[in-house]
Steps between C-alpha positions, in 0.01 A plus 500: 500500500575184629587214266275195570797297500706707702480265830600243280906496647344683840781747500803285400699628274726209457233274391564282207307282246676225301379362151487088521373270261310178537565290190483142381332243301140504406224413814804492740371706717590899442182655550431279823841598634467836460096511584564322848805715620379838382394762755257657251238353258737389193439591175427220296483491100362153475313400222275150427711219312305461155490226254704676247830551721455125588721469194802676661409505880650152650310432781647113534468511933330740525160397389310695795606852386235730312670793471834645387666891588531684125707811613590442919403484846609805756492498848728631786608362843692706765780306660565713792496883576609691202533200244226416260501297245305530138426161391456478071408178404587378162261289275566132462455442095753596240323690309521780791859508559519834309339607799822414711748768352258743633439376833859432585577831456631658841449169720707352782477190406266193439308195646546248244182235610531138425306193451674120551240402266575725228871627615567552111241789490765770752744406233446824295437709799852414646667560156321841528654617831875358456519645171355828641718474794192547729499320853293210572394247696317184377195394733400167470087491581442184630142378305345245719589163342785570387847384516715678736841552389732699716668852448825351349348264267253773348845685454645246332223446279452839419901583443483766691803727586687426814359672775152578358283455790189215468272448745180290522163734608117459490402745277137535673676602832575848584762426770676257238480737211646773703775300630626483123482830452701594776706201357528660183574892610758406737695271179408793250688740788805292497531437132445937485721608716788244329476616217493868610806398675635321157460802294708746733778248561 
Protein backbone atom coordinates (compact mmCIF):
# COMPACT_ATOMS: atom_id res chain seq x y z
CA UNK A 1 0.00 0.00 0.00
CA UNK A 2 0.89 3.27 -0.88
CA UNK A 3 1.32 5.91 1.80
CA UNK A 4 -0.84 9.00 1.00
CA UNK A 5 2.05 11.04 1.67
CA UNK A 6 4.46 9.15 -0.15
CA UNK A 7 4.77 11.78 -3.23
CA UNK A 8 5.34 14.15 -0.68
CA UNK A 9 9.59 14.33 -1.44
CA UNK A 10 8.64 12.80 -5.20
CA UNK A 11 11.45 10.35 -4.93
CA UNK A 12 14.24 12.41 -3.27
CA UNK A 13 15.85 10.95 -0.82
CA UNK A 14 17.96 13.82 0.22
CA UNK A 15 15.11 15.96 1.04
CA UNK A 16 15.22 17.89 4.21
CA UNK A 17 12.85 19.83 6.57
CA UNK A 18 14.21 22.40 9.05
CA UNK A 19 12.42 23.48 12.39
CA UNK A 20 12.26 27.60 12.51
CA UNK A 21 10.56 29.68 14.85
CA UNK A 22 8.70 32.91 14.44
CA UNK A 23 8.79 34.73 17.77
CA UNK A 24 8.36 38.20 19.22
CA UNK A 25 6.33 40.58 21.11
CA UNK A 26 2.62 40.45 21.43
CA UNK A 27 0.41 41.58 17.96
CA UNK A 28 3.80 41.87 16.12
CA UNK A 29 2.93 40.00 13.60
CA UNK A 30 3.78 35.99 13.98
CA UNK A 31 0.76 34.48 12.83
CA UNK A 32 0.58 36.95 9.73
CA UNK A 33 4.17 36.11 8.89
CA UNK A 34 3.84 32.72 8.94
CA UNK A 35 0.00 32.67 7.44
CA UNK A 36 1.18 34.75 4.28
CA UNK A 37 4.42 32.72 3.42
CA UNK A 38 3.09 29.25 4.10
CA UNK A 39 2.51 26.85 1.19
CA UNK A 40 -0.27 25.07 3.10
CA UNK A 41 -3.28 26.31 5.16
CA UNK A 42 -1.47 27.16 8.67
CA UNK A 43 -2.60 25.97 11.68
CA UNK A 44 -3.70 28.58 13.80
CA UNK A 45 -4.53 28.33 17.71
CA UNK A 46 -5.99 31.75 18.02
CA UNK A 47 -8.31 32.50 20.53
CA UNK A 48 -10.71 35.92 21.17
CA UNK A 49 -8.99 38.56 23.61
CA UNK A 50 -11.50 38.65 26.70
CA UNK A 51 -12.05 41.17 29.34
CA UNK A 52 -10.43 39.20 32.01
CA UNK A 53 -6.80 38.89 30.35
CA UNK A 54 -7.15 42.71 29.73
CA UNK A 55 -5.49 42.76 33.13
CA UNK A 56 -2.21 41.15 31.90
CA UNK A 57 -2.48 41.43 28.00
CA UNK A 58 -0.81 45.03 27.08
CA UNK A 59 -2.24 45.95 24.06
CA UNK A 60 -0.80 49.83 24.30
CA UNK A 61 -0.40 50.09 19.98
CA UNK A 62 -1.99 47.72 19.25
CA UNK A 63 -5.54 48.64 19.87
CA UNK A 64 -6.90 46.95 16.49
CA UNK A 65 -5.98 43.35 17.48
CA UNK A 66 -8.86 40.88 18.69
CA UNK A 67 -7.18 37.94 19.01
CA UNK A 68 -4.05 36.41 20.55
CA UNK A 69 -2.20 32.60 19.63
CA UNK A 70 -2.49 30.44 23.21
CA UNK A 71 -0.19 27.45 22.18
CA UNK A 72 1.37 28.39 18.26
CA UNK A 73 0.99 28.85 14.72
CA UNK A 74 2.54 26.03 12.12
CA UNK A 75 3.04 26.36 8.69
CA UNK A 76 5.78 25.30 6.15
CA UNK A 77 7.39 26.98 3.08
CA UNK A 78 9.75 25.16 0.62
CA UNK A 79 12.74 27.24 -0.33
CA UNK A 80 13.90 25.38 -3.26
CA UNK A 81 14.06 21.63 -4.34
CA UNK A 82 14.67 19.47 -1.39
CA UNK A 83 14.52 22.23 1.43
CA UNK A 84 11.41 22.85 3.40
CA UNK A 85 10.96 24.66 6.09
CA UNK A 86 8.44 24.04 9.29
CA UNK A 87 7.48 27.32 10.52
CA UNK A 88 6.33 27.17 14.69
CA UNK A 89 5.21 30.29 15.75
CA UNK A 90 5.49 31.21 19.32
CA UNK A 91 2.72 33.11 21.31
CA UNK A 92 3.24 36.75 22.10
CA UNK A 93 2.12 36.97 26.06
CA UNK A 94 4.20 35.80 28.95
CA UNK A 95 2.17 33.74 30.37
CA UNK A 96 2.91 31.20 27.31
CA UNK A 97 6.55 31.19 27.32
CA UNK A 98 6.48 27.69 28.94
CA UNK A 99 5.40 26.88 25.65
CA UNK A 100 8.92 27.93 24.19
CA UNK A 101 11.16 25.13 25.83
CA UNK A 102 9.03 22.83 23.91
CA UNK A 103 8.96 24.35 20.64
CA UNK A 104 12.63 25.11 20.46
CA UNK A 105 13.38 21.78 20.74
CA UNK A 106 15.26 20.50 17.47
CA UNK A 107 15.06 23.99 15.51
CA UNK A 108 17.55 25.71 13.21
CA UNK A 109 17.11 28.72 14.36
CA UNK A 110 14.65 31.71 14.83
CA UNK A 111 12.94 34.87 13.34
CA UNK A 112 12.93 37.16 16.14
CA UNK A 113 9.93 39.89 14.75
CA UNK A 114 10.05 43.43 15.85
CA UNK A 115 8.00 46.44 16.27
CA UNK A 116 9.73 50.28 16.38
CA UNK A 117 6.77 51.05 18.33
CA UNK A 118 7.10 48.57 20.93
CA UNK A 119 10.97 47.41 20.32
CA UNK A 120 10.99 46.56 24.21
CA UNK A 121 8.48 43.67 23.62
CA UNK A 122 11.55 41.20 21.36
CA UNK A 123 13.50 41.91 24.47
CA UNK A 124 12.68 38.51 26.12
CA UNK A 125 12.59 36.68 22.90
CA UNK A 126 16.29 37.68 22.13
CA UNK A 127 17.38 36.79 25.73
CA UNK A 128 15.71 33.41 24.87
CA UNK A 129 17.81 32.53 21.78
CA UNK A 130 21.41 33.92 22.95
CA UNK A 131 21.07 32.20 26.10
CA UNK A 132 19.93 29.04 24.19
CA UNK A 133 22.57 29.57 21.68
CA UNK A 134 19.91 29.28 18.88
CA UNK A 135 20.45 31.38 15.57
CA UNK A 136 18.48 34.33 14.76
CA UNK A 137 17.72 37.02 12.88
CA UNK A 138 15.66 40.05 14.04
CA UNK A 139 13.02 41.30 11.34
CA UNK A 140 11.93 44.58 11.75
CA UNK A 141 7.98 44.73 10.27
CA UNK A 142 7.57 47.99 9.17
CA UNK A 143 3.70 49.03 10.59
CA UNK A 144 2.49 51.75 8.40
CA UNK A 145 3.05 54.98 10.39
CA UNK A 146 5.68 54.20 11.91
CA UNK A 147 9.11 55.37 12.43
CA UNK A 148 11.65 53.81 10.32
CA UNK A 149 14.84 53.20 11.93
CA UNK A 150 17.51 51.42 10.02
CA UNK A 151 19.15 47.87 10.51
CA UNK A 152 22.07 49.23 12.67
CA UNK A 153 20.15 51.37 14.90
CA UNK A 154 17.51 48.52 15.76
CA UNK A 155 20.87 46.65 16.63
CA UNK A 156 21.98 49.04 18.73
CA UNK A 157 18.87 49.37 20.49
CA UNK A 158 18.32 45.92 20.92
CA UNK A 159 22.20 45.06 22.07
CA UNK A 160 22.39 42.58 19.94
CA UNK A 161 25.56 40.40 19.41
CA UNK A 162 27.91 41.42 16.70
CA UNK A 163 27.01 39.94 13.61
CA UNK A 164 23.36 39.03 14.37
CA UNK A 165 21.69 39.71 11.19
CA UNK A 166 18.52 42.52 11.23
CA UNK A 167 16.66 43.24 8.49
CA UNK A 168 13.51 45.34 7.91
CA UNK A 169 10.41 43.10 6.10
CA UNK A 170 6.61 43.49 5.59
CA UNK A 171 5.31 40.85 7.42
CA UNK A 172 2.03 40.63 5.09
CA UNK A 173 4.33 39.92 2.03
CA UNK A 174 5.27 36.52 1.03
CA UNK A 175 8.28 37.50 -1.13
CA UNK A 176 9.55 39.70 1.94
CA UNK A 177 8.91 37.09 4.56
CA UNK A 178 10.73 34.55 2.57
CA UNK A 179 13.63 36.66 1.92
CA UNK A 180 14.24 36.51 5.85
CA UNK A 181 14.04 33.18 6.01
CA UNK A 182 16.50 32.49 3.55
CA UNK A 183 18.24 35.34 5.55
CA UNK A 184 18.02 33.48 8.57
CA UNK A 185 19.00 29.67 7.29
CA UNK A 186 21.92 30.82 5.46
CA UNK A 187 23.27 32.83 9.14
CA UNK A 188 22.00 29.70 11.20
CA UNK A 189 24.37 27.56 8.48
CA UNK A 190 27.34 29.64 9.19
CA UNK A 191 27.02 29.95 12.91
CA UNK A 192 26.53 25.58 12.59
CA UNK A 193 29.09 24.69 10.75
CA UNK A 194 31.60 27.11 13.13
CA UNK A 195 30.92 25.70 15.77
CA UNK A 196 31.10 22.14 14.36
CA UNK A 197 34.38 23.31 13.24
CA UNK A 198 35.11 24.80 16.98
CA UNK A 199 34.43 21.61 18.69
CA UNK A 200 36.91 19.37 16.54
CA UNK A 201 39.71 21.94 16.61
Amino acid sequence: MVSEHSDAFDGDTSALALKILVAGGFGVGKTTLVGAVSEIKPLRTEELLSEVGQSVDDTDGVDHKVTTTVAMDFGRITIRSGLSLYLFGTPGQDRFWFLWDELSQGALGAVVLADTRRLEDCFPAVDFFEHRHIPFVVAVNCFPGARSYGAQDVARALDLDQGTPVVLCDARDRDSGKEVLIRLVEYAGRMHTARLLDSVG
